[in-house]
PDB file of C-alpha atoms in Angstrom:
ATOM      1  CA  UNK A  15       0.000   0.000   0.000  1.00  0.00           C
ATOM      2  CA  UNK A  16       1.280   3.580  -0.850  1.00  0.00           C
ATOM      3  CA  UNK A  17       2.417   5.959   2.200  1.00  0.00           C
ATOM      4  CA  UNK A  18       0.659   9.558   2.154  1.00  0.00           C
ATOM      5  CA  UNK A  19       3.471  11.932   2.835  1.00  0.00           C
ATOM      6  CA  UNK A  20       2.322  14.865   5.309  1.00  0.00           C
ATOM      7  CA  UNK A  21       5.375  17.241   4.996  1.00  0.00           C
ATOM      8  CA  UNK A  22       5.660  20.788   5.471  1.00  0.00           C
ATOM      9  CA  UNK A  23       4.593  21.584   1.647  1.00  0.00           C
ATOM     10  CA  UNK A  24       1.544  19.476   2.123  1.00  0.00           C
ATOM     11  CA  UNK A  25      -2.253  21.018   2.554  1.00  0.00           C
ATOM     12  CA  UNK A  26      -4.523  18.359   3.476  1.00  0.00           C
ATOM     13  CA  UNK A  27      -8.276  18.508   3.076  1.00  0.00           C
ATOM     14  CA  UNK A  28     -10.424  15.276   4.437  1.00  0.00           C
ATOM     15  CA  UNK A  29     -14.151  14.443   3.721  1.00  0.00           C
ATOM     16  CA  UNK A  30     -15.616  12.003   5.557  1.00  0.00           C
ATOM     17  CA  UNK A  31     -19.020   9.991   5.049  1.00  0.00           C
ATOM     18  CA  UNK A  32     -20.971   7.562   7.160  1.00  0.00           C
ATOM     19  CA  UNK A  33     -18.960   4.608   6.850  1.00  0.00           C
ATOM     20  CA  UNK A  34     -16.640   6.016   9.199  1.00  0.00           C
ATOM     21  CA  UNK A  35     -19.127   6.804  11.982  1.00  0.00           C
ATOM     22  CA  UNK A  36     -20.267   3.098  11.500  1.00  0.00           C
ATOM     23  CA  UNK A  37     -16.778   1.686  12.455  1.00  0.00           C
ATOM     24  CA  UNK A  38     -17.744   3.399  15.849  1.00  0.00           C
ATOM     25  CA  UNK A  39     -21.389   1.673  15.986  1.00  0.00           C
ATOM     26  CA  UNK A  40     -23.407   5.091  14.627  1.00  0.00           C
ATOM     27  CA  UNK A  41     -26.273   3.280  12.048  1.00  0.00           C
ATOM     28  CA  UNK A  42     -26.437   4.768   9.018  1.00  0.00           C
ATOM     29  CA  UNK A  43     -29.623   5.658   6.386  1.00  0.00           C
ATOM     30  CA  UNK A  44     -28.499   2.868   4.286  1.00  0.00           C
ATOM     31  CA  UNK A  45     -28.160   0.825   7.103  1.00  0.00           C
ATOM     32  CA  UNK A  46     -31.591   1.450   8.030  1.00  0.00           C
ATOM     33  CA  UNK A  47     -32.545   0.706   4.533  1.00  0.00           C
ATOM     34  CA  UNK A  48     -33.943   3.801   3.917  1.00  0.00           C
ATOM     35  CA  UNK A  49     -36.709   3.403   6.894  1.00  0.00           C
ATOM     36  CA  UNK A  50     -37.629   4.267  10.214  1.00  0.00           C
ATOM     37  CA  UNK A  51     -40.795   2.446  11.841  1.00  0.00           C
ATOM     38  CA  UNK A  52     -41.743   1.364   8.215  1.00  0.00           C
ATOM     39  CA  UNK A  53     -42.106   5.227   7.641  1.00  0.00           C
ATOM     40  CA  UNK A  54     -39.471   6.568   4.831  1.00  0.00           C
ATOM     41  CA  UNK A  55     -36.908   8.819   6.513  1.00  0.00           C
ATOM     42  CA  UNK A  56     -37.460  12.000   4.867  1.00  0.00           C
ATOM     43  CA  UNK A  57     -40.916  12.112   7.104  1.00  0.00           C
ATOM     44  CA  UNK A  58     -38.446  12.408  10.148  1.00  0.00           C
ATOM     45  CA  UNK A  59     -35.477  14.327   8.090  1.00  0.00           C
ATOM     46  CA  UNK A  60     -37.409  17.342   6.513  1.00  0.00           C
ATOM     47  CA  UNK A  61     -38.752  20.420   6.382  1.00  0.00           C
ATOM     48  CA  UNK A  62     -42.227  18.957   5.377  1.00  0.00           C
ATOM     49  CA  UNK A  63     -41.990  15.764   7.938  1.00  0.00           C
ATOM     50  CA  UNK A  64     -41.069  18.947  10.520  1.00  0.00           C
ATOM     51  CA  UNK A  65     -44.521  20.955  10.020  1.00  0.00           C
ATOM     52  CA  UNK A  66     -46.636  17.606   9.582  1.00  0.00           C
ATOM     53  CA  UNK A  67     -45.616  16.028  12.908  1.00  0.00           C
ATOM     54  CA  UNK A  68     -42.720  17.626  14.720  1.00  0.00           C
ATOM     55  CA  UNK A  69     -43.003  15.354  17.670  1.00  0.00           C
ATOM     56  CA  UNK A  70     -42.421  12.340  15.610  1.00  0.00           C
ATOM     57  CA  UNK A  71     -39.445  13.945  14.111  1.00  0.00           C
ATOM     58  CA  UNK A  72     -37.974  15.020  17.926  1.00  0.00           C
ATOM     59  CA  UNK A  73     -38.786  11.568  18.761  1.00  0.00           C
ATOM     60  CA  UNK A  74     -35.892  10.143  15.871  1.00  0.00           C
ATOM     61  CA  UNK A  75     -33.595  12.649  16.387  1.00  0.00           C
ATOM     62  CA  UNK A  76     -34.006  12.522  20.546  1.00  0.00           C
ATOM     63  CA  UNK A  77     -33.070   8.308  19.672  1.00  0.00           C
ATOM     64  CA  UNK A  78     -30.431   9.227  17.663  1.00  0.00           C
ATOM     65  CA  UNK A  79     -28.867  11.431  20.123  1.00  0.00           C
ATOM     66  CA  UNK A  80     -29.347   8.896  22.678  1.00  0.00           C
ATOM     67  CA  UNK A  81     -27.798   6.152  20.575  1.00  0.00           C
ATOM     68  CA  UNK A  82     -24.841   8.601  19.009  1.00  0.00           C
ATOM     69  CA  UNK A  83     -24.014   9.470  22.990  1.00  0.00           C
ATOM     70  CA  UNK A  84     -23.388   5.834  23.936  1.00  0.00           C
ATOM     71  CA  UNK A  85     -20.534   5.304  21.148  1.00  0.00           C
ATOM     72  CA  UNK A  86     -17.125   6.459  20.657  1.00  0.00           C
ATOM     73  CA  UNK A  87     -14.022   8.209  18.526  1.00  0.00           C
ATOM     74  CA  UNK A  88     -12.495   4.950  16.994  1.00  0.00           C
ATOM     75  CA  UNK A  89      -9.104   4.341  15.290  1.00  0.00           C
ATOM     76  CA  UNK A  90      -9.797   6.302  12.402  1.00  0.00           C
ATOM     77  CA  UNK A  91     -11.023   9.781  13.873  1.00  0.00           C
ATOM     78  CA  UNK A  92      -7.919   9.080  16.074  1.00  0.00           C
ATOM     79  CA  UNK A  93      -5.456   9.385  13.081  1.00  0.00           C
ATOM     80  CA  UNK A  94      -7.152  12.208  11.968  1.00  0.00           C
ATOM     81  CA  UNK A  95      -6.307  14.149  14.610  1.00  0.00           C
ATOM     82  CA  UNK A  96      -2.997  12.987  14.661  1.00  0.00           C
ATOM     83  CA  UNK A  97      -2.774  14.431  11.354  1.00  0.00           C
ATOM     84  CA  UNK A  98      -4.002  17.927  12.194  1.00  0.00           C
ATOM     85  CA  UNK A  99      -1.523  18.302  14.995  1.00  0.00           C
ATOM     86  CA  UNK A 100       1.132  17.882  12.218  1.00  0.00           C
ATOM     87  CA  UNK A 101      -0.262  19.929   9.662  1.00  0.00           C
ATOM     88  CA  UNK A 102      -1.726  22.939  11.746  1.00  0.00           C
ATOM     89  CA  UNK A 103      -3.603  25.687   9.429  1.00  0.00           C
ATOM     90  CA  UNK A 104      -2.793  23.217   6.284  1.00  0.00           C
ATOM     91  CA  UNK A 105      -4.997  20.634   7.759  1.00  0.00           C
ATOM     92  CA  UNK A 106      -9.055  21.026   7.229  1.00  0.00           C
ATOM     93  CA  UNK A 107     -11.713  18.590   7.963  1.00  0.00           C
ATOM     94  CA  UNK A 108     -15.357  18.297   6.261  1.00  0.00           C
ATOM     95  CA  UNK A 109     -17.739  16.000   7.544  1.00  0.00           C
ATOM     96  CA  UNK A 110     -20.952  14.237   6.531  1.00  0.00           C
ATOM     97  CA  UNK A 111     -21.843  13.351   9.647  1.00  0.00           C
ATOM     98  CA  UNK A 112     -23.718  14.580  12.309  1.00  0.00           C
ATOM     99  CA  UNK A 113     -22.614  12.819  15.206  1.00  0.00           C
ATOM    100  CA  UNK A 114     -19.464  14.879  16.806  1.00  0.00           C
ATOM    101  CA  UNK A 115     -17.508  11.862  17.250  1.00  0.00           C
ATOM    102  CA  UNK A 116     -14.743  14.222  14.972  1.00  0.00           C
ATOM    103  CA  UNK A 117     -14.613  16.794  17.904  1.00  0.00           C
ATOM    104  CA  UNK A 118     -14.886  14.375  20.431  1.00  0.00           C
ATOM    105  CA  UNK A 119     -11.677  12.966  19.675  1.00  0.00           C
ATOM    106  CA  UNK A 120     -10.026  15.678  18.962  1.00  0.00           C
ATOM    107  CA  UNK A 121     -10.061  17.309  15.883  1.00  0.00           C
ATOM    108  CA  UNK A 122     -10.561  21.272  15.823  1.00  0.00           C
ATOM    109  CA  UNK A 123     -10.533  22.641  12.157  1.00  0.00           C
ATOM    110  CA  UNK A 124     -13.918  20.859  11.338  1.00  0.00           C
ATOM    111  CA  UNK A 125     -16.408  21.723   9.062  1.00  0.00           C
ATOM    112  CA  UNK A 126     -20.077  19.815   9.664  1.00  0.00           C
ATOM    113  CA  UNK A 127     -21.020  19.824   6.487  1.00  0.00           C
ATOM    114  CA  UNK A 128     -24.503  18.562   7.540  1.00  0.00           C
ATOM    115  CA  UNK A 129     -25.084  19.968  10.519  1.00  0.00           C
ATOM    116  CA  UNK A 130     -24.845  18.792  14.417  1.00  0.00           C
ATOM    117  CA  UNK A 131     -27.112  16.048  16.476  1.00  0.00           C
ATOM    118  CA  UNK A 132     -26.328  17.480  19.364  1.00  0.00           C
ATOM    119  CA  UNK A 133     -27.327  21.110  18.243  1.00  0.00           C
ATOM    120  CA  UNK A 134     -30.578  22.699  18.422  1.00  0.00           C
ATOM    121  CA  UNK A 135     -31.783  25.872  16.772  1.00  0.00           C
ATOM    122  CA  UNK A 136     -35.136  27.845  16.324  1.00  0.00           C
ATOM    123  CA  UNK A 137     -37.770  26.946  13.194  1.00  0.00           C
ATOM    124  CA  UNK A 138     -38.575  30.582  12.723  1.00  0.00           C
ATOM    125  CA  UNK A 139     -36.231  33.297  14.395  1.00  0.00           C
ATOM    126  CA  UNK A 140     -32.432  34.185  14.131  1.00  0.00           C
ATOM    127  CA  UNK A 141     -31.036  32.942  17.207  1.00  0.00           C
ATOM    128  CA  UNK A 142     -27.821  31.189  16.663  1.00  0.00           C
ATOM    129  CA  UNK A 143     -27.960  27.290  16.857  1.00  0.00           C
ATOM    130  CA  UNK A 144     -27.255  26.563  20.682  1.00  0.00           C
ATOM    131  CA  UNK A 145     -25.529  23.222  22.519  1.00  0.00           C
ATOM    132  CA  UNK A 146     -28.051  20.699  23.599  1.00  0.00           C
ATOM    133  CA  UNK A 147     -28.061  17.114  23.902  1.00  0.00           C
ATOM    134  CA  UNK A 148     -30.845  16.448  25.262  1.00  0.00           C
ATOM    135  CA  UNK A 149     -32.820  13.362  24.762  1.00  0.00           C
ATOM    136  CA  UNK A 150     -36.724  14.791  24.657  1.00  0.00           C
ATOM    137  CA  UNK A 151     -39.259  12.737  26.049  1.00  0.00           C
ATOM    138  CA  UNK A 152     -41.923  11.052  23.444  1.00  0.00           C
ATOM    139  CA  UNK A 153     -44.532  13.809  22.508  1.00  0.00           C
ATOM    140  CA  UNK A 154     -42.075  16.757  23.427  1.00  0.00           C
ATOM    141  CA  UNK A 155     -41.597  19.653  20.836  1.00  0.00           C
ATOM    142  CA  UNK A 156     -39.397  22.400  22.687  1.00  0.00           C
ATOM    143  CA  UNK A 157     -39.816  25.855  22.070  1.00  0.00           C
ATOM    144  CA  UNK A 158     -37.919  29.044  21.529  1.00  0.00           C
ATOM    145  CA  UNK A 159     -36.871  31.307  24.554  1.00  0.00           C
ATOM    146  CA  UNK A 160     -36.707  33.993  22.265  1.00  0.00           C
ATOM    147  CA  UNK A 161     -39.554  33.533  20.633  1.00  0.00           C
ATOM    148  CA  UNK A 162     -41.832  30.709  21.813  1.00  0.00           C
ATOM    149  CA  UNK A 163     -41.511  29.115  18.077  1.00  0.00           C
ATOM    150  CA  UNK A 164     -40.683  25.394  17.485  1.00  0.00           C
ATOM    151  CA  UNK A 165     -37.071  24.242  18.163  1.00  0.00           C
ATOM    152  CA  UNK A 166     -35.563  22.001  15.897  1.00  0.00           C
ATOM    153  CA  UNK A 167     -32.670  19.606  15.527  1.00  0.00           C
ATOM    154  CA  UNK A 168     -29.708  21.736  13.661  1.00  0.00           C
ATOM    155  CA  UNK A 169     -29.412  18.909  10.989  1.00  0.00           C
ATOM    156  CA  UNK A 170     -29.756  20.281   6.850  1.00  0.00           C
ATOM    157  CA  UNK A 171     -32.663  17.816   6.084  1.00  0.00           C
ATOM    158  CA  UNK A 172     -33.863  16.363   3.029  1.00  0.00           C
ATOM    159  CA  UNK A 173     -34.212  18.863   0.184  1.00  0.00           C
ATOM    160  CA  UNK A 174     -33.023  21.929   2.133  1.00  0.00           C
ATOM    161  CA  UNK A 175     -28.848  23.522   1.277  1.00  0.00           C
ATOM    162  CA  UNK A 176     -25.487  23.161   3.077  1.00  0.00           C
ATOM    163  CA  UNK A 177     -24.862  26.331   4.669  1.00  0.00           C
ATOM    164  CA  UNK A 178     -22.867  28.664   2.004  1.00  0.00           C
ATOM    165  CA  UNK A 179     -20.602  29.720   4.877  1.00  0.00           C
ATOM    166  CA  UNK A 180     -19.779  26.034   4.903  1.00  0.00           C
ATOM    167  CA  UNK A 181     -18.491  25.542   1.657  1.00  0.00           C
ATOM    168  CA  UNK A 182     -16.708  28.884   1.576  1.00  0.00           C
ATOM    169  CA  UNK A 183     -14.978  27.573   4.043  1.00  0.00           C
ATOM    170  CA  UNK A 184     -13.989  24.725   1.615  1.00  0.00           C
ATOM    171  CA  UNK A 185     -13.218  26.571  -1.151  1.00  0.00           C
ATOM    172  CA  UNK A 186     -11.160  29.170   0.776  1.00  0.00           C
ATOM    173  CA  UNK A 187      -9.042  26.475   1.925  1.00  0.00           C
ATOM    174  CA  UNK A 188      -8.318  24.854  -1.404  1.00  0.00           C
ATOM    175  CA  UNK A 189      -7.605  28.339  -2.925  1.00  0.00           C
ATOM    176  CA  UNK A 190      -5.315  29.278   0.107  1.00  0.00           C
ATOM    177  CA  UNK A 191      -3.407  25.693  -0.829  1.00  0.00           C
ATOM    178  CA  UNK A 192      -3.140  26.400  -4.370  1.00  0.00           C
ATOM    179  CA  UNK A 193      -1.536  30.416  -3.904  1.00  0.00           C
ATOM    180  CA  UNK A 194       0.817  29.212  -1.396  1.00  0.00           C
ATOM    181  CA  UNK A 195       2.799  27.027  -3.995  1.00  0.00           C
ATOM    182  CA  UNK A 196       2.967  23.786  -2.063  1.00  0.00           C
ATOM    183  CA  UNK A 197       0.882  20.211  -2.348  1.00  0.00           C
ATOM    184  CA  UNK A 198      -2.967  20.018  -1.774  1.00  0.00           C
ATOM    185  CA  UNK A 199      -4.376  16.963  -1.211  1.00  0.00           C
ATOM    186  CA  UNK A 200      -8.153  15.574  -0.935  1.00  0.00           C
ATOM    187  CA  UNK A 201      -8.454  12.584   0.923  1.00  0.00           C
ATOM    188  CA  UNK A 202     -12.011  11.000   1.277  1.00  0.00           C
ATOM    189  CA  UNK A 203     -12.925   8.377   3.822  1.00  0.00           C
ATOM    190  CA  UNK A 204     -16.273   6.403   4.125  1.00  0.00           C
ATOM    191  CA  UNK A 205     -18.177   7.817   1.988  1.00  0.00           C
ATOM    192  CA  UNK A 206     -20.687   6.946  -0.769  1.00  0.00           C
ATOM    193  CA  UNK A 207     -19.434   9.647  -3.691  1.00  0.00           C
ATOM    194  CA  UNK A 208     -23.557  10.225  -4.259  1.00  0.00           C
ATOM    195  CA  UNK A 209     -24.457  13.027  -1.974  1.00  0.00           C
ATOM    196  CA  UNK A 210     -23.881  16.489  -3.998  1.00  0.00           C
ATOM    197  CA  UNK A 211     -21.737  18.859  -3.343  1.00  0.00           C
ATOM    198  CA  UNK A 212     -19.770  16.766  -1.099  1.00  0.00           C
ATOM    199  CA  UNK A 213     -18.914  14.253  -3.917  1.00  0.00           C
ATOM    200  CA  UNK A 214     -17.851  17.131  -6.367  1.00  0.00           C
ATOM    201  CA  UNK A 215     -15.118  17.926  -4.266  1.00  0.00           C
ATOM    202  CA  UNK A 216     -12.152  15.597  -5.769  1.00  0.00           C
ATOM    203  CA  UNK A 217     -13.461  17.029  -9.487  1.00  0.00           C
ATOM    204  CA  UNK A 218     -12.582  20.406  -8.000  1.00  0.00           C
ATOM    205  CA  UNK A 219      -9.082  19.147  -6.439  1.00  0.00           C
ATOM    206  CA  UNK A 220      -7.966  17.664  -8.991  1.00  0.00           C
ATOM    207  CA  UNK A 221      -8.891  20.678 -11.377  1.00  0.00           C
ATOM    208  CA  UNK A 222      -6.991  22.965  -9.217  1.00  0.00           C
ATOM    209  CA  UNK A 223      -3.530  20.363  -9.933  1.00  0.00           C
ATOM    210  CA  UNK A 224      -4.170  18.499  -6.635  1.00  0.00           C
ATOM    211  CA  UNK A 225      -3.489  14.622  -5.232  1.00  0.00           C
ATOM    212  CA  UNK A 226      -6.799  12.548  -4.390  1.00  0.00           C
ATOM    213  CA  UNK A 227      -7.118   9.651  -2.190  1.00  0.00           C
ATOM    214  CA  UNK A 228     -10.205   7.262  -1.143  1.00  0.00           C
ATOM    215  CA  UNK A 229     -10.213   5.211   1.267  1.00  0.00           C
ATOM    216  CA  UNK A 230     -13.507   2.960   1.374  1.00  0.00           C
ATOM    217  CA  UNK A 231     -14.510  -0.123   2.290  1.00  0.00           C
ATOM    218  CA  UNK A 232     -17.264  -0.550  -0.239  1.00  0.00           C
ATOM    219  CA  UNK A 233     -16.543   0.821  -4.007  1.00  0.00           C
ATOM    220  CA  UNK A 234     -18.077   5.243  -3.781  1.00  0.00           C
ATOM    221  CA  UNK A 235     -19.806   6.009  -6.882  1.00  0.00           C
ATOM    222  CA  UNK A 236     -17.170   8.344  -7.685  1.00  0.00           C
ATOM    223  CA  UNK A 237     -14.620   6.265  -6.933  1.00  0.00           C
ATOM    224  CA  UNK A 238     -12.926   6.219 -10.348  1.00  0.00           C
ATOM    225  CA  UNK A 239     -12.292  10.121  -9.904  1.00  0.00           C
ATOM    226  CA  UNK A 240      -9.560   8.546  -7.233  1.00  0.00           C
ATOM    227  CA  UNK A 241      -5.884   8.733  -8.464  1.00  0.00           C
ATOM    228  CA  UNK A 242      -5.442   6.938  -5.650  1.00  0.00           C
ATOM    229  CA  UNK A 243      -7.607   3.845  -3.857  1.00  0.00           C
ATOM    230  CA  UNK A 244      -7.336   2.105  -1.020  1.00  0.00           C
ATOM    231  CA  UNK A 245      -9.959  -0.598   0.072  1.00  0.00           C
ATOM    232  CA  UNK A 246     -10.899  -1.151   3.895  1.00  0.00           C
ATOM    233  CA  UNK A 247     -12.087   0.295   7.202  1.00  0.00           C
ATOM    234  CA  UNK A 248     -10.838   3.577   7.771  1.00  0.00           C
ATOM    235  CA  UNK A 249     -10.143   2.673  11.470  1.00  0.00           C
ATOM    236  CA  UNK A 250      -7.715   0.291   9.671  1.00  0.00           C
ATOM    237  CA  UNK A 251      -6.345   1.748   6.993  1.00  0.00           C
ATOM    238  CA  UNK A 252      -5.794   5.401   7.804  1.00  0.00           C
ATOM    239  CA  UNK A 253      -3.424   4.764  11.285  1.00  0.00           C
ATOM    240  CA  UNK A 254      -0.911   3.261   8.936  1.00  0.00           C
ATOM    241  CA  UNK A 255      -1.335   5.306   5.440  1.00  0.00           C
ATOM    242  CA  UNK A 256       0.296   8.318   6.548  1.00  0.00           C
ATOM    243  CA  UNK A 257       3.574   9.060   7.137  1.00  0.00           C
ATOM    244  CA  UNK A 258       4.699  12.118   8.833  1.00  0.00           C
ATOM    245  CA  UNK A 259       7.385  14.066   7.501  1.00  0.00           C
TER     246      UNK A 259
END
């Protein structure tokens, strides 16, 4: 298997998907084929599902919390940090998930992509989202302090954008790696290469000259976009790819 090299030229950006949470014992959608309580998941996971029946939908995402609070970091998110120790400002982090296991173990220059279980914000008014990990009672909608409005889970849902803020973020860092003359490379890491704009990303690194790297345990749609492919766990794999330098 080929080393990465993490020198002092090299900018590393990292996405990472599902598959990595599930190494830790988070389910997935797939994994839940799609379902929850024979009801599809976009009635729990969207803005629709919210305003039909926001209890059910506090209900999922008061499980989830519950379920996402009894696992932990594993291997994988270990090396990661590991890896942003080393690289400093030239490391960056974006994230599928929802769970916080990435902070948990460490890592700091994260970007949640998709939002945070364990972050609450208000349906209707502009106060920021808020720390809360609360697991709600069946039946329980909370409401605003500011505003007596629903709560809601700070999770982008089924059919609603990534925060633009988000993917500036993104961008900035690629274009920061490609003016400072040294090595940017996109590494991906349990992911399914189907969820847009997330999957786009190694199009845009290697547009902008850069090195790509997947590491998956099941083939990613996009995986022939991948100079470089490695197959199995990323709690396997990515403590031993890199090398520090």
């Amino acid at each position: 298997m080929d080393s990465l090299i993490l020198d002092s030229n090299t900018w590393l950006l990292v996405l990472t998907g599902a598959g990595v949470s599930a190494e830790s014992g988070v389910p997935t959608f797939r994994g839940m084929s799609g379902l929850w309580e024979d009801q599809h998941v976009e009635a729990v996971a969207s803005p629709e599902g919210f305003r039909k029946d926001p209890s059910r939908v506090w209900r999922f995402y008061s499980e989830r919390r519950k379920g996402a609070a009894a696992v932990h970091p594993n291997p994988g998110h270990e090396a990661l940090v590991a890896w942003e120790r080393h690289l400093g400002d030239r490391f960056l982090l974006a994230t599928q998930n929802v769970d916080g296991l990435h902070t948990r173990a460490g890592s700091q220059r994260v970007v949640e992509m998709h939002g945070n279980l364990f972050k609450t914000r208000c349906s209707r008014c502009e106060r920021p989202p808020f720390d809360d990990a609360t697991v709600y009672p069946t039946g329980t909608v909370p409401e605003c302090d500011a505003c007596g409005m629903r709560l809601r889970p700070h999770i982008v849902w089924f059919g609603e954008y990534l925060e633009p803020a988000d993917i500036q973020r993104i961008e900035d860092f690629s274009l920061r790696a490609a003016t400072s003359g040294g090595r940017l490379v996109f590494l991906a890491a349990g992911t399914s290469g189907a969820v847009y704009p997330a999957a786009g990303i190694v199009d845009q690194v290697r547009k902008a000259g850069g090195e790509t790297w997947l590491v998956n345990l099941d083939p990613a749609e996009n995986s022939s976009r991948f100079e470089h492919r490695v197959v199995g766990k990323s709690g396997e794999v990515l403590p031993t790819l890199a090398k520090l330098a």
